[in-house]
Structures are given as C-alpha cells and as structure tokens.
Coordinates of N, CA, C and O in Angstrom, one line a residue:
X830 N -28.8 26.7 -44.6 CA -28.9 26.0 -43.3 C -28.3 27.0 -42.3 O -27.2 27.4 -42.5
X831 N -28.8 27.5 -41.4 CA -28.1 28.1 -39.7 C -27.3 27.7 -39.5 O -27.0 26.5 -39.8
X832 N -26.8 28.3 -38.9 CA -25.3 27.8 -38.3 C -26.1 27.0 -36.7 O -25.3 26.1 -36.4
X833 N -26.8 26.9 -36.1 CA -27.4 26.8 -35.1 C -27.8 25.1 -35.8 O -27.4 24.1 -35.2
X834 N -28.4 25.0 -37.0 CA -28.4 23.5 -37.2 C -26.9 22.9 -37.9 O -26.5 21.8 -38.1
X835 N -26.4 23.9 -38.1 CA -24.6 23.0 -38.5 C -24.2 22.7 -37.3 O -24.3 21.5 -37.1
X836 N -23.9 23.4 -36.6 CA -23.0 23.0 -35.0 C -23.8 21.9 -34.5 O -23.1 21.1 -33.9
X837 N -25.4 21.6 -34.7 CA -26.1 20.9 -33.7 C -26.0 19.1 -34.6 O -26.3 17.9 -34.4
X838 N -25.3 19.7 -35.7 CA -25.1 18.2 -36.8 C -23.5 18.0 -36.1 O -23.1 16.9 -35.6
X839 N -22.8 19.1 -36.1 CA -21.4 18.4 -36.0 C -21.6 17.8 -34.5 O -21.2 16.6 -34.4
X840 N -22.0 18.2 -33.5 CA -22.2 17.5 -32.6 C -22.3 16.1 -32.3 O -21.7 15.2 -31.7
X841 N -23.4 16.4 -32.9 CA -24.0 14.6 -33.4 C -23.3 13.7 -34.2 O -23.5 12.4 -34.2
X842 N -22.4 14.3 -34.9 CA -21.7 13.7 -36.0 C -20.6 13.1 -34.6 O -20.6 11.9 -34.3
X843 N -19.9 13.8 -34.1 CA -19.0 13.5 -33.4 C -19.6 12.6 -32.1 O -18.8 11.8 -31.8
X844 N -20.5 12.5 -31.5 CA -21.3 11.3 -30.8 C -21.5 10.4 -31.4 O -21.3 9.5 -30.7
X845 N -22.0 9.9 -32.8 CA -22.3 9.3 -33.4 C -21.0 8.9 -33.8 O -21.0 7.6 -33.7
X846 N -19.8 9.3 -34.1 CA -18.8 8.9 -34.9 C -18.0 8.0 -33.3 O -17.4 7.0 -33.7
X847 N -18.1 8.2 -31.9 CA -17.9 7.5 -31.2 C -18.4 6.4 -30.9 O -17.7 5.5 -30.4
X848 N -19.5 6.2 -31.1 CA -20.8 5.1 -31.1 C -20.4 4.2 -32.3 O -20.2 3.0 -32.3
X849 N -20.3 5.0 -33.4 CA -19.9 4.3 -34.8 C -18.5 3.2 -34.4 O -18.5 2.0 -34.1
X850 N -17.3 4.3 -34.4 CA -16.1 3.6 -34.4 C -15.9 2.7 -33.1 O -15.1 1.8 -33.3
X851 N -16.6 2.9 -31.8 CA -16.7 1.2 -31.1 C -17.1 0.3 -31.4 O -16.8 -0.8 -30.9
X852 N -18.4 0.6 -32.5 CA -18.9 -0.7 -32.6 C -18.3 -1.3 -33.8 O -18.6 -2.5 -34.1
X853 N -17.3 -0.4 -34.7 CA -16.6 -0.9 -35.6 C -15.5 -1.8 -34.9 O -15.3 -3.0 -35.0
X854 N -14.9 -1.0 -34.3 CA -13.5 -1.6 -33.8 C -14.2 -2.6 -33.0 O -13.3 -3.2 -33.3
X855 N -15.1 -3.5 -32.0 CA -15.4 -4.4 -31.4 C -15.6 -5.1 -32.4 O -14.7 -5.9 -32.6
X856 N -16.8 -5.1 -33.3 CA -17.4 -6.3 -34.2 C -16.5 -5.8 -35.2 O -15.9 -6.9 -35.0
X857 N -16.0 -5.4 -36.0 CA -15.2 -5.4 -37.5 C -13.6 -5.8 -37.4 O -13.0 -6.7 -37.9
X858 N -13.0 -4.6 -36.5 CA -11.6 -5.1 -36.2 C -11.1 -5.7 -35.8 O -9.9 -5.9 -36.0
X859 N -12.1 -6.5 -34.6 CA -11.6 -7.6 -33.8 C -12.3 -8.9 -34.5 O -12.2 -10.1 -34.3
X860 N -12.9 -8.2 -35.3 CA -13.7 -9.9 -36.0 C -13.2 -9.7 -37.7 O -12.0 -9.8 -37.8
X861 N -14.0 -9.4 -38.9 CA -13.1 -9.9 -39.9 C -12.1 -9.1 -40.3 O -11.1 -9.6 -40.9
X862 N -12.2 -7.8 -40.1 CA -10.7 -6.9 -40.3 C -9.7 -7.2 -39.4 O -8.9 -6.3 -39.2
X863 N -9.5 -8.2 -38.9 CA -8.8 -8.4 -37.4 C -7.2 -8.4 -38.1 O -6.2 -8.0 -37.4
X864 N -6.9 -9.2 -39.8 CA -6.0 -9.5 -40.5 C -5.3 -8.0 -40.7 O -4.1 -8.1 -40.8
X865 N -5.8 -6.8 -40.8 CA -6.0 -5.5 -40.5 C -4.9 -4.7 -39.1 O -3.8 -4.2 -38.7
X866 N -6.2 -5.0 -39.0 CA -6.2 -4.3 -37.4 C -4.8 -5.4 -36.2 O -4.0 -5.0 -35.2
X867 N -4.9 -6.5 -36.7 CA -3.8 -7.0 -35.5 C -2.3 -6.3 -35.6 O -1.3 -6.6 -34.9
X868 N -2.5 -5.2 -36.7 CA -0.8 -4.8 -37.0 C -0.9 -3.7 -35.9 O 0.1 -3.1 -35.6
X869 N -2.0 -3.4 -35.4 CA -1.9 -2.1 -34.0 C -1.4 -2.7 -32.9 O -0.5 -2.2 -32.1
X870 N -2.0 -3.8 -32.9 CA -1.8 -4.5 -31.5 C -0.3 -5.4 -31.2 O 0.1 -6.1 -30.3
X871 N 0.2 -5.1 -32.4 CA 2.1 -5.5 -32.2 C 2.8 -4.4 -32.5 O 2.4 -3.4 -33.1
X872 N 3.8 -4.7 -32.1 CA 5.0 -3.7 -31.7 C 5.3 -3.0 -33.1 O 5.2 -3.6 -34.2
X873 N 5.6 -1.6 -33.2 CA 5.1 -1.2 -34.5 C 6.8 -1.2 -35.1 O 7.6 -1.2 -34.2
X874 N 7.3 -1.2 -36.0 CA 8.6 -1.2 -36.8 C 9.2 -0.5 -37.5 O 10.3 -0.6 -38.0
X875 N 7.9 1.0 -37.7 CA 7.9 2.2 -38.6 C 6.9 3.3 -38.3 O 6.0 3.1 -37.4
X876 N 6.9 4.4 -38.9 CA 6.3 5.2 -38.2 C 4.8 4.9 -38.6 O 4.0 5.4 -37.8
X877 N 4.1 4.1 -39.7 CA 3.0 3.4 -40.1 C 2.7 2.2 -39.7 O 3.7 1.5 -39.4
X878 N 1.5 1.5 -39.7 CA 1.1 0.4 -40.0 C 0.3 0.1 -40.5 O -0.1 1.1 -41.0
X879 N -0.5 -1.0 -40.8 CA -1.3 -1.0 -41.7 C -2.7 -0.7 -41.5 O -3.6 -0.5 -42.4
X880 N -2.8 -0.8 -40.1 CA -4.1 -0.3 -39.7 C -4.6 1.0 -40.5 O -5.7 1.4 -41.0
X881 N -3.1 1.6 -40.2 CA -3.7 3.0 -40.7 C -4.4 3.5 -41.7 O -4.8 4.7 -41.7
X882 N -4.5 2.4 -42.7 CA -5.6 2.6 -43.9 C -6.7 2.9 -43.6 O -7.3 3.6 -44.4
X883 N -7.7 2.4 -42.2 CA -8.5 2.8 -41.3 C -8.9 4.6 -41.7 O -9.7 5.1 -42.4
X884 N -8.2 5.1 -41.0 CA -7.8 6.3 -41.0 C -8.1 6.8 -42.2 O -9.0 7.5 -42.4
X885 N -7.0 6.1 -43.2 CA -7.3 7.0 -44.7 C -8.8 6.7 -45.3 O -9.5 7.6 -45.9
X886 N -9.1 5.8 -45.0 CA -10.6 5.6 -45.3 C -11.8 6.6 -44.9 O -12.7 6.9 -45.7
X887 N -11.5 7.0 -43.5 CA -12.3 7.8 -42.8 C -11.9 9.2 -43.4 O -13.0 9.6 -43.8
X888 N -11.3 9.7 -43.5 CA -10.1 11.3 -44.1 C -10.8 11.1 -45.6 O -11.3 12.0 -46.2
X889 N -10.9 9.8 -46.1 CA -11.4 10.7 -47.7 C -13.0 10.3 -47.8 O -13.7 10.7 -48.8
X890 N -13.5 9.7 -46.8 CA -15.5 9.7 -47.0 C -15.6 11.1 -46.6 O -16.3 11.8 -47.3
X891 N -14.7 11.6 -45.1 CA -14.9 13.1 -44.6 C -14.8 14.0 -46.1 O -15.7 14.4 -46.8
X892 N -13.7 14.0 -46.3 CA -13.5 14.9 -47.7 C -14.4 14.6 -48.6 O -14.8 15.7 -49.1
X893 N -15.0 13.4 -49.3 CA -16.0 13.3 -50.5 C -17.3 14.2 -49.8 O -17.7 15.3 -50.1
X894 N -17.6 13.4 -48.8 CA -19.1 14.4 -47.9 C -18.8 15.9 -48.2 O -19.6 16.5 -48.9
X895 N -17.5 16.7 -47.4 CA -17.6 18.0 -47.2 C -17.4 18.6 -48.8 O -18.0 19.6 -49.1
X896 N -16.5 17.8 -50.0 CA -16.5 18.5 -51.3 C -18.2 17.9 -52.1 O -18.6 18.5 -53.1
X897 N -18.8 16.9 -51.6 CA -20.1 17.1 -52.2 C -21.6 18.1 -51.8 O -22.6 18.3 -52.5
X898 N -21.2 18.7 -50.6 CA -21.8 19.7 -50.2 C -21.4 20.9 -49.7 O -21.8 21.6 -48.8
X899 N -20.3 21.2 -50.7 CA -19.0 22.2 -50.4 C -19.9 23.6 -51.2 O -19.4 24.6 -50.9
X900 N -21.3 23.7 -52.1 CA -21.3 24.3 -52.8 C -22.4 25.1 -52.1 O -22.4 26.3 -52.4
X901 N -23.2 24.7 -51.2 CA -24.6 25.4 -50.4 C -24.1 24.9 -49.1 O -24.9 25.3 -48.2
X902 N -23.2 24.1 -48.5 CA -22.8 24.1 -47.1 C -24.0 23.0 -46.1 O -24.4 23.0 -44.9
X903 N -24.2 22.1 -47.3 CA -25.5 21.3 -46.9 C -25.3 20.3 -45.8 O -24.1 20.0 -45.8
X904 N -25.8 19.7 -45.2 CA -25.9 18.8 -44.2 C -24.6 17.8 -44.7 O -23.8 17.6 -43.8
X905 N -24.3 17.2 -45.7 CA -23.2 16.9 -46.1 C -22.2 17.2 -45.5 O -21.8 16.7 -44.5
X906 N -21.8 18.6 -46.3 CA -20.7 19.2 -45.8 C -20.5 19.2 -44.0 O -19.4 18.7 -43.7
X907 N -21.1 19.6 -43.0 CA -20.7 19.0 -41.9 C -21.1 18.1 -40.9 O -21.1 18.2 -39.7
X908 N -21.3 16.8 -42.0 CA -21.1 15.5 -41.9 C -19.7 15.2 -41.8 O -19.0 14.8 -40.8
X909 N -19.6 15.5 -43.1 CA -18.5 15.4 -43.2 C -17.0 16.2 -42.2 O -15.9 15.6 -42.0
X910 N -17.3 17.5 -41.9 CA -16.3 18.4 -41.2 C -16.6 17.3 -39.8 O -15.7 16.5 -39.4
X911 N -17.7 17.4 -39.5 CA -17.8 16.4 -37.9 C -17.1 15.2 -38.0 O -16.3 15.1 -37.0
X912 N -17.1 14.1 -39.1 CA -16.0 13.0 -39.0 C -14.6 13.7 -39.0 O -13.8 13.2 -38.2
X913 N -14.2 14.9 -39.9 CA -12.9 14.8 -39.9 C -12.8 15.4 -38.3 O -12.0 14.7 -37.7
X914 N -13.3 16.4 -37.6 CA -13.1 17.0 -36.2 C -12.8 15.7 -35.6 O -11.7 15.6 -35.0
X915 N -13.8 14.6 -35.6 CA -13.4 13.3 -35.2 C -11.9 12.4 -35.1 O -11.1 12.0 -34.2
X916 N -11.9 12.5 -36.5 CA -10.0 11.9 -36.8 C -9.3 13.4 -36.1 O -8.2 13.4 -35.8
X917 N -10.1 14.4 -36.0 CA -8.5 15.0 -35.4 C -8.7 14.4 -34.2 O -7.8 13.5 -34.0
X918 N -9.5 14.5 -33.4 CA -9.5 14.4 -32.0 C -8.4 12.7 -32.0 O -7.4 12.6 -31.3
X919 N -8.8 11.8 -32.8 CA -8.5 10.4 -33.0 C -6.9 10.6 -33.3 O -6.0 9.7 -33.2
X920 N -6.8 11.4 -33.6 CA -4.8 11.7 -33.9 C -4.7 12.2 -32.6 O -4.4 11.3 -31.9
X921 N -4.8 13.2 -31.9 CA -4.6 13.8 -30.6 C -4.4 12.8 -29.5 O -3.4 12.5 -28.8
X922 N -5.6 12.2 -29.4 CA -5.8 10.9 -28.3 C -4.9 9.8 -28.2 O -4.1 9.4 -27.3
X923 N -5.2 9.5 -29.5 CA -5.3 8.1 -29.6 C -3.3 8.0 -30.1 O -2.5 7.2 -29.7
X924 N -3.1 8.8 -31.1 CA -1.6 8.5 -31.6 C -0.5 9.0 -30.8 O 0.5 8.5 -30.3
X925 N -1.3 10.6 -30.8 CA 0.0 11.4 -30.2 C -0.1 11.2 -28.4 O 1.0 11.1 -27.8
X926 N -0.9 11.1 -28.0 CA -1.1 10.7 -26.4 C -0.9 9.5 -25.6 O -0.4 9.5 -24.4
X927 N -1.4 8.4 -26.2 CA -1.7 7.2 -25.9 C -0.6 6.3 -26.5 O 0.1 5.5 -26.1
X928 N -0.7 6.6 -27.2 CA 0.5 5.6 -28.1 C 1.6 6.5 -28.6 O 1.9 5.9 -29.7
X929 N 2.4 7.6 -28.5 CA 3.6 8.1 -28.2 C 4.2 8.4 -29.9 O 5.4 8.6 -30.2
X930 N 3.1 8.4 -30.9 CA 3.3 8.3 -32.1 C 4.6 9.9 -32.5 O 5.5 9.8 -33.4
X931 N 4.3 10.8 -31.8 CA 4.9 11.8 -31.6 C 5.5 11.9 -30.0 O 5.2 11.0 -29.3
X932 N 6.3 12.9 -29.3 CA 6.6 12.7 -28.2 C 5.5 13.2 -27.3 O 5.2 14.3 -27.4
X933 N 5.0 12.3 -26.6 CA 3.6 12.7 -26.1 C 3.6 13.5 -25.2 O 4.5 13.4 -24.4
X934 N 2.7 14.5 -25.0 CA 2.6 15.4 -23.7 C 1.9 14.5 -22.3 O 1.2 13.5 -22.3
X935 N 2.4 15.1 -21.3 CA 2.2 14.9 -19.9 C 1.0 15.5 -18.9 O 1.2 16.6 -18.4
X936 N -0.3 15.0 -18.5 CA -1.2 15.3 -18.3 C -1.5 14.5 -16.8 O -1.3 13.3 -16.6
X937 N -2.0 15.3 -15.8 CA -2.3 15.0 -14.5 C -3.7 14.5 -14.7 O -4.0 13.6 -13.9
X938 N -4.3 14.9 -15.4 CA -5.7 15.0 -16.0 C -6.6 13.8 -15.5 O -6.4 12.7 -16.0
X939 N -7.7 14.0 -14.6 CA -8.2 12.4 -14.7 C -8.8 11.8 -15.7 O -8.8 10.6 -15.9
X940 N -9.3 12.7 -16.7 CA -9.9 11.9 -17.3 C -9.1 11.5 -18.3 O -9.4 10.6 -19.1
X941 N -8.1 12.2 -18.5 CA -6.8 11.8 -19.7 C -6.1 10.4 -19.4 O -5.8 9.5 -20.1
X942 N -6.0 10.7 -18.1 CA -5.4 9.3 -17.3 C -6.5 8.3 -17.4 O -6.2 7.6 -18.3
X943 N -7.7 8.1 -17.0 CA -8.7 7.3 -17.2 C -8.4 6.5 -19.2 O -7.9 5.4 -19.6
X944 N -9.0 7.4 -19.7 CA -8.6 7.1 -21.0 C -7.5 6.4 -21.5 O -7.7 5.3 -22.0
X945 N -6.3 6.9 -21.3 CA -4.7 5.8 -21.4 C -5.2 4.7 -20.8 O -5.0 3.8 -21.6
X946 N -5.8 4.3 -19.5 CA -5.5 3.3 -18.6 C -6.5 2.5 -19.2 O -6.2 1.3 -19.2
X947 N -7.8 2.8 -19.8 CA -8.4 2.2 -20.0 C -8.1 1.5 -22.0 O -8.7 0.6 -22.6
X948 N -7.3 2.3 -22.5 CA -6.9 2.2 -24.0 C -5.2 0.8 -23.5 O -4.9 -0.3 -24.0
X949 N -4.5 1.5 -22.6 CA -4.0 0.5 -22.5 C -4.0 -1.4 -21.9 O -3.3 -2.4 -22.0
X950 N -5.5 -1.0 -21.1 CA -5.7 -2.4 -20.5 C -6.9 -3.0 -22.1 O -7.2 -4.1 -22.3
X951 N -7.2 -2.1 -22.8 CA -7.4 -2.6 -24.6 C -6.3 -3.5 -25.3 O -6.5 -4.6 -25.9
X952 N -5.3 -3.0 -25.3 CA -3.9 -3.3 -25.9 C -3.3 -4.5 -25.1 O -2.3 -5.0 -25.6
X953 N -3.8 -5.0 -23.7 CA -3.0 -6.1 -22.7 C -3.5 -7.2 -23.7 O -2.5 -7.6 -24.3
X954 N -4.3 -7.5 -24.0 CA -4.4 -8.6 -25.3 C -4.0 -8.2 -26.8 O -4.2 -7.2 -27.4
X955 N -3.2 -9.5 -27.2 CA -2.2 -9.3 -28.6 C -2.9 -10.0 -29.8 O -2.4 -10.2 -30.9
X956 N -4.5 -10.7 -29.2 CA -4.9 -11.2 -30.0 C -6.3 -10.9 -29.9 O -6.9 -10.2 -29.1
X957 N -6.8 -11.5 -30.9 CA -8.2 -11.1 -31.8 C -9.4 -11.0 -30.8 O -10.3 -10.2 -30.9
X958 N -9.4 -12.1 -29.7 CA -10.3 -11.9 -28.2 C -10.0 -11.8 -27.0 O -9.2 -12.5 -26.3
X959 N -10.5 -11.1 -26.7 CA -10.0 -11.2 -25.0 C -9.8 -9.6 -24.7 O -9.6 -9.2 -23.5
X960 N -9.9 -8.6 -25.9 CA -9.9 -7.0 -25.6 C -10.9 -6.7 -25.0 O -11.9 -7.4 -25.2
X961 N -11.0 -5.7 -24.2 CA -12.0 -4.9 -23.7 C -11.3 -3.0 -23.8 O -10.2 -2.5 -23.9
X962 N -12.8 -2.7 -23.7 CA -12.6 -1.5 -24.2 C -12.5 -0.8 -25.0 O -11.7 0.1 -25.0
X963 N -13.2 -1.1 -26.0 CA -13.1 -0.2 -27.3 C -13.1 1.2 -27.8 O -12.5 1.4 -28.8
X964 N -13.7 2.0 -27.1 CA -14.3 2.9 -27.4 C -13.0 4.0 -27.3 O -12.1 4.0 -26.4
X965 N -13.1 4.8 -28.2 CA -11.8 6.4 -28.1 C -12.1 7.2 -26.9 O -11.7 6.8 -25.8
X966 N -12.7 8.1 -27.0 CA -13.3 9.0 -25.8 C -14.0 8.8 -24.1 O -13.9 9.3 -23.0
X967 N -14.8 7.6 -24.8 CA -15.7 7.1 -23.6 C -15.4 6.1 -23.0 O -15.5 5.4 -24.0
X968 N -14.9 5.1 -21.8 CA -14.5 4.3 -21.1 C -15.2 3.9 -19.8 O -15.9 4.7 -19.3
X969 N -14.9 2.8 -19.1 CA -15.8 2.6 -17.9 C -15.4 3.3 -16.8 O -14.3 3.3 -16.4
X970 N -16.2 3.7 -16.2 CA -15.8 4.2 -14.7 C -14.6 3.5 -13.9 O -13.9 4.1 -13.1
X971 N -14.5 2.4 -14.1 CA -13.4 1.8 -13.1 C -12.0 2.3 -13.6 O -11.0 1.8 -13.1
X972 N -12.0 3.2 -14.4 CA -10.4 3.9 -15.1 C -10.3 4.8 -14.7 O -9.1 5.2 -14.9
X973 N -11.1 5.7 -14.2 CA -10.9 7.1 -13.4 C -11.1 7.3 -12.0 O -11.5 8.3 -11.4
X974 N -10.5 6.2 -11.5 CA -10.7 6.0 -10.5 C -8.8 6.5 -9.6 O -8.6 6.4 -8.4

C-alpha cells in the first residue's frame, strides 16, 4: 500500500471515528450504556471511573486491527493507528483539557474555548436526558462565539 493511501485512510479513520463516537455517545451512552457512562457525569472520587472501560475497549480493537495487519501494513494496520491517533487526541481534549484529569493547560484559543464551552454545557445535565452536545472535536457554532 502507499503511503499516499495510508495517510488518506488515517484521515478518514479519524473523521469517521468522530462521526462514530457521537453517535455512540448520544444513542449508546446516553441510552443503554447510560448504567456506564453516568459515572462521567458525577463527581469523580479517583483518578478512574468506570466509563473508562470505553477507552480500554477502543485501545485494544486499535491494537488487535494494527497487530493483525502489522505484517504487510494493510488497511488494517491504519485502521487501526487512525483509532488509536483518535484516543490520543481523546486523552488531550477531552481528559487532560476539559476535564482537568491532569493539570490542564491554558489556552486563549477560540476554538479550544468553543469546545470546553460547548463539552461543558454537555456535562450541565447529571442525567441520562437532557445533554446536548455530543461530539469531541466538532460543536455548534453558537460556542465560538
């Protein structure tokens, strides 16, 4: 395979992996994983919660994909590299920025600012409906404002 169609899959993979995980986190986490997922949306008590199984889920499909096409570097393999690029960006954003999981850095940034504002008016509801805003990366215009 080219490197010219690797990069143009990881790409995709990482669009697609935003498209994916909204429409997870709207219909799955807020509907039957919600038993799940509501431990994000309360006050956390340790440096884990249980959501984060989420995570480990995504980290070892990325890894089975990239070690089952680890040997010719096949469409697999950065399938899989594009989800894990994904979870990084998803630790960056979403843990260490947004939710203070580490001491978070300080950004004037609009669209950094947009994203918090619009991840935290996600989080103003503590229950199963009534969130808006799902998506990691992409948000509505009225947050960058």
């Amino acid at each position: 395979m080219s490197w010219y169609y690797a990069i143009l899959i990881l790409i995709f993979t990482l669009g697609g992996m935003e498209l994916f995980s909204w429409a997870l986190h709207k219909y799955l986490f807020h509907g039957p994983l919600w038993f799940i997922h509501k431990t994000h949306h309360q006050q956390r008590h340790g440096f884990f919660e249980l959501n984060d199984v989420f995570s480990l889920a995504f980290a070892l499909i990325s890894l089975a994909l990239m070690w089952y096409g680890r040997t010719d570097f096949n469409v697999y393999f950065w399938i899989g590299l594009g989800i894990s690029f994904y979870g990084f960006i998803y630790f960056i954003f979403h843990d260490w920025f947004i939710h203070n999981r580490f001491k978070a850095f300080k950004s004037n940034n609009r669209y950094l600012k947009g994203i918090r504002r619009a991840h935290k008016m996600h989080h103003k509801s503590t229950q199963k409906d009534g969130s808006e805003e799902f998506g990691l990366l992409v948000a509505s215009k009225k947050f960058f404002k």
